[in-house]
Amino acid sequence: MTTAGTNPTGTPDPATEPGLRLTVFVGESDLWHHRPVYTEIVHRAHAAGLAGASVFRGVEGFGASSVIHTQRLLSLSEDLPVAVVIVDTEPAVRAFLPRIAELTGGRTVTLDACALVRTGGRGSGTAEGRR
């Protein structure tokens, strides 16, 4: 973990540490045991104690089927693209991947390096300290 420094404006920089962002792209109507896949992923991330997870609904997109799904007024807005984004330390995210393998088969999954910013608010402890 890097320590907070001072930036050119004289205000302190928040402490940061390396993190990993996991993004899973699914369809809005994709189900796992009668439950949306995106909901199942978020609940598994919560149960695993990960730092955070969010679901973002797309307005237009396509996947492996090459069919464009859109929410435009005159189009049917079924099965819009959904992105589930999860962030935590790299070891925590990599340890989580096997827990969702059955949900992600055939779907696009990405991993991106990121910086976790610790500002001293709720959840500002390290990922290891929350478990």
PDB file of C-alpha atoms in Angstrom:
ATOM      1  CA  MET A   1       0.000   0.000   0.000  1.00  0.00           C
ATOM      2  CA  THR A   2       1.342   3.421  -0.853  1.00  0.00           C
ATOM      3  CA  THR A   3       1.185   6.122   1.738  1.00  0.00           C
ATOM      4  CA  ALA A   4      -0.598   9.381   1.239  1.00  0.00           C
ATOM      5  CA  GLY A   5       1.538  12.222  -0.026  1.00  0.00           C
ATOM      6  CA  THR A   6       0.907  15.848  -0.872  1.00  0.00           C
ATOM      7  CA  ASN A   7      -0.030  16.924  -4.375  1.00  0.00           C
ATOM      8  CA  PRO A   8       1.051  20.210  -6.038  1.00  0.00           C
ATOM      9  CA  THR A   9      -1.996  22.044  -4.633  1.00  0.00           C
ATOM     10  CA  GLY A  10      -0.861  21.279  -1.091  1.00  0.00           C
ATOM     11  CA  THR A  11      -3.768  18.988  -0.269  1.00  0.00           C
ATOM     12  CA  PRO A  12      -3.013  15.474   0.893  1.00  0.00           C
ATOM     13  CA  ASP A  13      -3.348  12.634  -1.582  1.00  0.00           C
ATOM     14  CA  PRO A  14      -5.420   9.700  -0.373  1.00  0.00           C
ATOM     15  CA  ALA A  15      -3.655   6.414   0.230  1.00  0.00           C
ATOM     16  CA  THR A  16      -3.953   3.963  -2.642  1.00  0.00           C
ATOM     17  CA  GLU A  17      -3.152   0.334  -3.231  1.00  0.00           C
ATOM     18  CA  PRO A  18      -3.152  -1.839  -6.339  1.00  0.00           C
ATOM     19  CA  GLY A  19      -6.477  -3.421  -7.143  1.00  0.00           C
ATOM     20  CA  LEU A  20      -8.192  -5.481  -9.790  1.00  0.00           C
ATOM     21  CA  ARG A  21     -11.500  -4.720 -11.504  1.00  0.00           C
ATOM     22  CA  LEU A  22     -13.559  -7.677 -12.708  1.00  0.00           C
ATOM     23  CA  THR A  23     -16.264  -6.974 -15.287  1.00  0.00           C
ATOM     24  CA  VAL A  24     -18.752  -9.617 -16.398  1.00  0.00           C
ATOM     25  CA  PHE A  25     -20.992  -8.848 -19.376  1.00  0.00           C
ATOM     26  CA  VAL A  26     -24.359 -10.609 -19.341  1.00  0.00           C
ATOM     27  CA  GLY A  27     -27.800 -10.153 -20.824  1.00  0.00           C
ATOM     28  CA  GLU A  28     -30.537  -8.650 -18.711  1.00  0.00           C
ATOM     29  CA  SER A  29     -32.699 -11.745 -19.183  1.00  0.00           C
ATOM     30  CA  ASP A  30     -29.937 -14.307 -18.431  1.00  0.00           C
ATOM     31  CA  LEU A  31     -31.100 -16.473 -15.529  1.00  0.00           C
ATOM     32  CA  TRP A  32     -29.494 -18.819 -13.018  1.00  0.00           C
ATOM     33  CA  HIS A  33     -32.051 -20.992 -11.218  1.00  0.00           C
ATOM     34  CA  HIS A  34     -34.885 -18.502 -11.944  1.00  0.00           C
ATOM     35  CA  ARG A  35     -32.783 -15.550 -10.719  1.00  0.00           C
ATOM     36  CA  PRO A  36     -30.952 -12.954 -12.864  1.00  0.00           C
ATOM     37  CA  VAL A  37     -27.309 -13.922 -13.390  1.00  0.00           C
ATOM     38  CA  TYR A  38     -26.192 -10.400 -12.445  1.00  0.00           C
ATOM     39  CA  THR A  39     -28.008 -10.683  -9.095  1.00  0.00           C
ATOM     40  CA  GLU A  40     -26.389 -14.038  -8.379  1.00  0.00           C
ATOM     41  CA  ILE A  41     -22.916 -12.627  -9.118  1.00  0.00           C
ATOM     42  CA  VAL A  42     -23.461  -9.626  -6.819  1.00  0.00           C
ATOM     43  CA  HIS A  43     -24.741 -11.821  -3.991  1.00  0.00           C
ATOM     44  CA  ARG A  44     -21.790 -14.187  -4.336  1.00  0.00           C
ATOM     45  CA  ALA A  45     -19.383 -11.215  -4.295  1.00  0.00           C
ATOM     46  CA  HIS A  46     -21.046  -9.917  -1.128  1.00  0.00           C
ATOM     47  CA  ALA A  47     -20.870 -13.338   0.524  1.00  0.00           C
ATOM     48  CA  ALA A  48     -17.176 -13.525  -0.409  1.00  0.00           C
ATOM     49  CA  GLY A  49     -16.546 -10.216   1.386  1.00  0.00           C
ATOM     50  CA  LEU A  50     -15.320  -8.340  -1.665  1.00  0.00           C
ATOM     51  CA  ALA A  51     -14.924  -4.566  -1.473  1.00  0.00           C
ATOM     52  CA  GLY A  52     -17.707  -3.686  -3.883  1.00  0.00           C
ATOM     53  CA  ALA A  53     -19.926  -4.739  -6.771  1.00  0.00           C
ATOM     54  CA  SER A  54     -22.237  -2.746  -9.026  1.00  0.00           C
ATOM     55  CA  VAL A  55     -24.533  -3.588 -11.928  1.00  0.00           C
ATOM     56  CA  PHE A  56     -24.809  -1.241 -14.904  1.00  0.00           C
ATOM     57  CA  ARG A  57     -27.598  -1.608 -17.440  1.00  0.00           C
ATOM     58  CA  GLY A  58     -26.629  -0.752 -20.996  1.00  0.00           C
ATOM     59  CA  VAL A  59     -28.773   1.177 -23.432  1.00  0.00           C
ATOM     60  CA  GLU A  60     -27.519  -0.696 -26.471  1.00  0.00           C
ATOM     61  CA  GLY A  61     -25.089  -3.466 -27.287  1.00  0.00           C
ATOM     62  CA  PHE A  62     -24.438  -6.898 -28.743  1.00  0.00           C
ATOM     63  CA  GLY A  63     -22.607 -10.025 -27.696  1.00  0.00           C
ATOM     64  CA  ALA A  64     -21.796 -13.462 -29.045  1.00  0.00           C
ATOM     65  CA  SER A  65     -25.157 -13.674 -30.852  1.00  0.00           C
ATOM     66  CA  SER A  66     -24.295 -10.538 -32.887  1.00  0.00           C
ATOM     67  CA  VAL A  67     -27.874  -9.351 -32.341  1.00  0.00           C
ATOM     68  CA  ILE A  68     -28.022  -5.680 -31.350  1.00  0.00           C
ATOM     69  CA  HIS A  69     -30.226  -5.071 -28.327  1.00  0.00           C
ATOM     70  CA  THR A  70     -31.414  -1.528 -27.706  1.00  0.00           C
ATOM     71  CA  GLN A  71     -33.787   0.430 -25.487  1.00  0.00           C
ATOM     72  CA  ARG A  72     -34.785   2.876 -28.204  1.00  0.00           C
ATOM     73  CA  LEU A  73     -38.427   3.847 -27.989  1.00  0.00           C
ATOM     74  CA  LEU A  74     -39.671   1.951 -31.041  1.00  0.00           C
ATOM     75  CA  SER A  75     -37.607  -1.180 -30.352  1.00  0.00           C
ATOM     76  CA  LEU A  76     -38.276  -4.026 -27.996  1.00  0.00           C
ATOM     77  CA  SER A  77     -36.091  -3.457 -24.960  1.00  0.00           C
ATOM     78  CA  GLU A  78     -35.726  -7.061 -23.884  1.00  0.00           C
ATOM     79  CA  ASP A  79     -32.381  -8.515 -22.924  1.00  0.00           C
ATOM     80  CA  LEU A  80     -30.390  -5.285 -22.730  1.00  0.00           C
ATOM     81  CA  PRO A  81     -26.677  -5.642 -21.983  1.00  0.00           C
ATOM     82  CA  VAL A  82     -25.674  -5.590 -18.317  1.00  0.00           C
ATOM     83  CA  ALA A  83     -22.179  -5.177 -16.870  1.00  0.00           C
ATOM     84  CA  VAL A  84     -21.372  -6.433 -13.378  1.00  0.00           C
ATOM     85  CA  VAL A  85     -18.300  -4.624 -12.028  1.00  0.00           C
ATOM     86  CA  ILE A  86     -16.442  -5.876  -8.944  1.00  0.00           C
ATOM     87  CA  VAL A  87     -13.333  -4.326  -7.378  1.00  0.00           C
ATOM     88  CA  ASP A  88     -10.940  -5.455  -4.663  1.00  0.00           C
ATOM     89  CA  THR A  89      -7.320  -6.459  -4.289  1.00  0.00           C
ATOM     90  CA  GLU A  90      -5.926  -8.727  -6.979  1.00  0.00           C
ATOM     91  CA  PRO A  91      -5.688 -11.805  -4.723  1.00  0.00           C
ATOM     92  CA  ALA A  92      -9.296 -11.360  -3.552  1.00  0.00           C
ATOM     93  CA  VAL A  93     -10.678 -10.981  -7.090  1.00  0.00           C
ATOM     94  CA  ARG A  94      -8.656 -13.904  -8.454  1.00  0.00           C
ATOM     95  CA  ALA A  95      -9.821 -16.094  -5.547  1.00  0.00           C
ATOM     96  CA  PHE A  96     -13.418 -15.142  -6.409  1.00  0.00           C
ATOM     97  CA  LEU A  97     -13.246 -16.189 -10.076  1.00  0.00           C
ATOM     98  CA  PRO A  98     -13.815 -19.931  -9.411  1.00  0.00           C
ATOM     99  CA  ARG A  99     -16.925 -19.042  -7.366  1.00  0.00           C
ATOM    100  CA  ILE A 100     -18.619 -17.610 -10.473  1.00  0.00           C
ATOM    101  CA  ALA A 101     -17.141 -19.896 -13.149  1.00  0.00           C
ATOM    102  CA  GLU A 102     -20.467 -21.694 -13.601  1.00  0.00           C
ATOM    103  CA  LEU A 103     -22.178 -18.323 -14.179  1.00  0.00           C
ATOM    104  CA  THR A 104     -19.681 -16.901 -16.660  1.00  0.00           C
ATOM    105  CA  GLY A 105     -19.246 -19.763 -19.119  1.00  0.00           C
ATOM    106  CA  GLY A 106     -19.482 -18.378 -22.648  1.00  0.00           C
ATOM    107  CA  ARG A 107     -19.776 -14.790 -21.430  1.00  0.00           C
ATOM    108  CA  THR A 108     -17.227 -12.003 -21.790  1.00  0.00           C
ATOM    109  CA  VAL A 109     -15.216 -11.463 -18.602  1.00  0.00           C
ATOM    110  CA  THR A 110     -12.459  -8.866 -18.267  1.00  0.00           C
ATOM    111  CA  LEU A 111      -9.843  -8.091 -15.624  1.00  0.00           C
ATOM    112  CA  ASP A 112      -8.268  -4.629 -15.410  1.00  0.00           C
ATOM    113  CA  ALA A 113      -5.623  -3.294 -13.055  1.00  0.00           C
ATOM    114  CA  CYS A 114      -6.846  -0.342 -11.012  1.00  0.00           C
ATOM    115  CA  ALA A 115      -5.926   1.670  -7.934  1.00  0.00           C
ATOM    116  CA  LEU A 116      -8.028   1.338  -4.799  1.00  0.00           C
ATOM    117  CA  VAL A 117      -8.344   4.693  -3.054  1.00  0.00           C
ATOM    118  CA  ARG A 118      -8.670   4.608   0.718  1.00  0.00           C
ATOM    119  CA  THR A 119     -10.173   7.873   1.968  1.00  0.00           C
ATOM    120  CA  GLY A 120     -10.910   6.978   5.584  1.00  0.00           C
ATOM    121  CA  GLY A 121     -14.669   6.565   5.159  1.00  0.00           C
ATOM    122  CA  ARG A 122     -16.823   3.492   5.488  1.00  0.00           C
ATOM    123  CA  GLY A 123     -14.991   0.416   4.271  1.00  0.00           C
ATOM    124  CA  SER A 124     -11.644   2.174   4.252  1.00  0.00           C
ATOM    125  CA  GLY A 125      -9.821  -0.691   5.925  1.00  0.00           C
ATOM    126  CA  THR A 126      -7.818  -3.068   3.806  1.00  0.00           C
ATOM    127  CA  ALA A 127      -9.631  -5.913   2.140  1.00  0.00           C
ATOM    128  CA  GLU A 128      -7.921  -8.361   4.464  1.00  0.00           C
ATOM    129  CA  GLY A 129      -9.011  -6.357   7.514  1.00  0.00           C
ATOM    130  CA  ARG A 130     -12.690  -6.596   6.538  1.00  0.00           C
ATOM    131  CA  ARG A 131     -12.743 -10.370   6.574  1.00  0.00           C
TER     132      ARG A 131
END
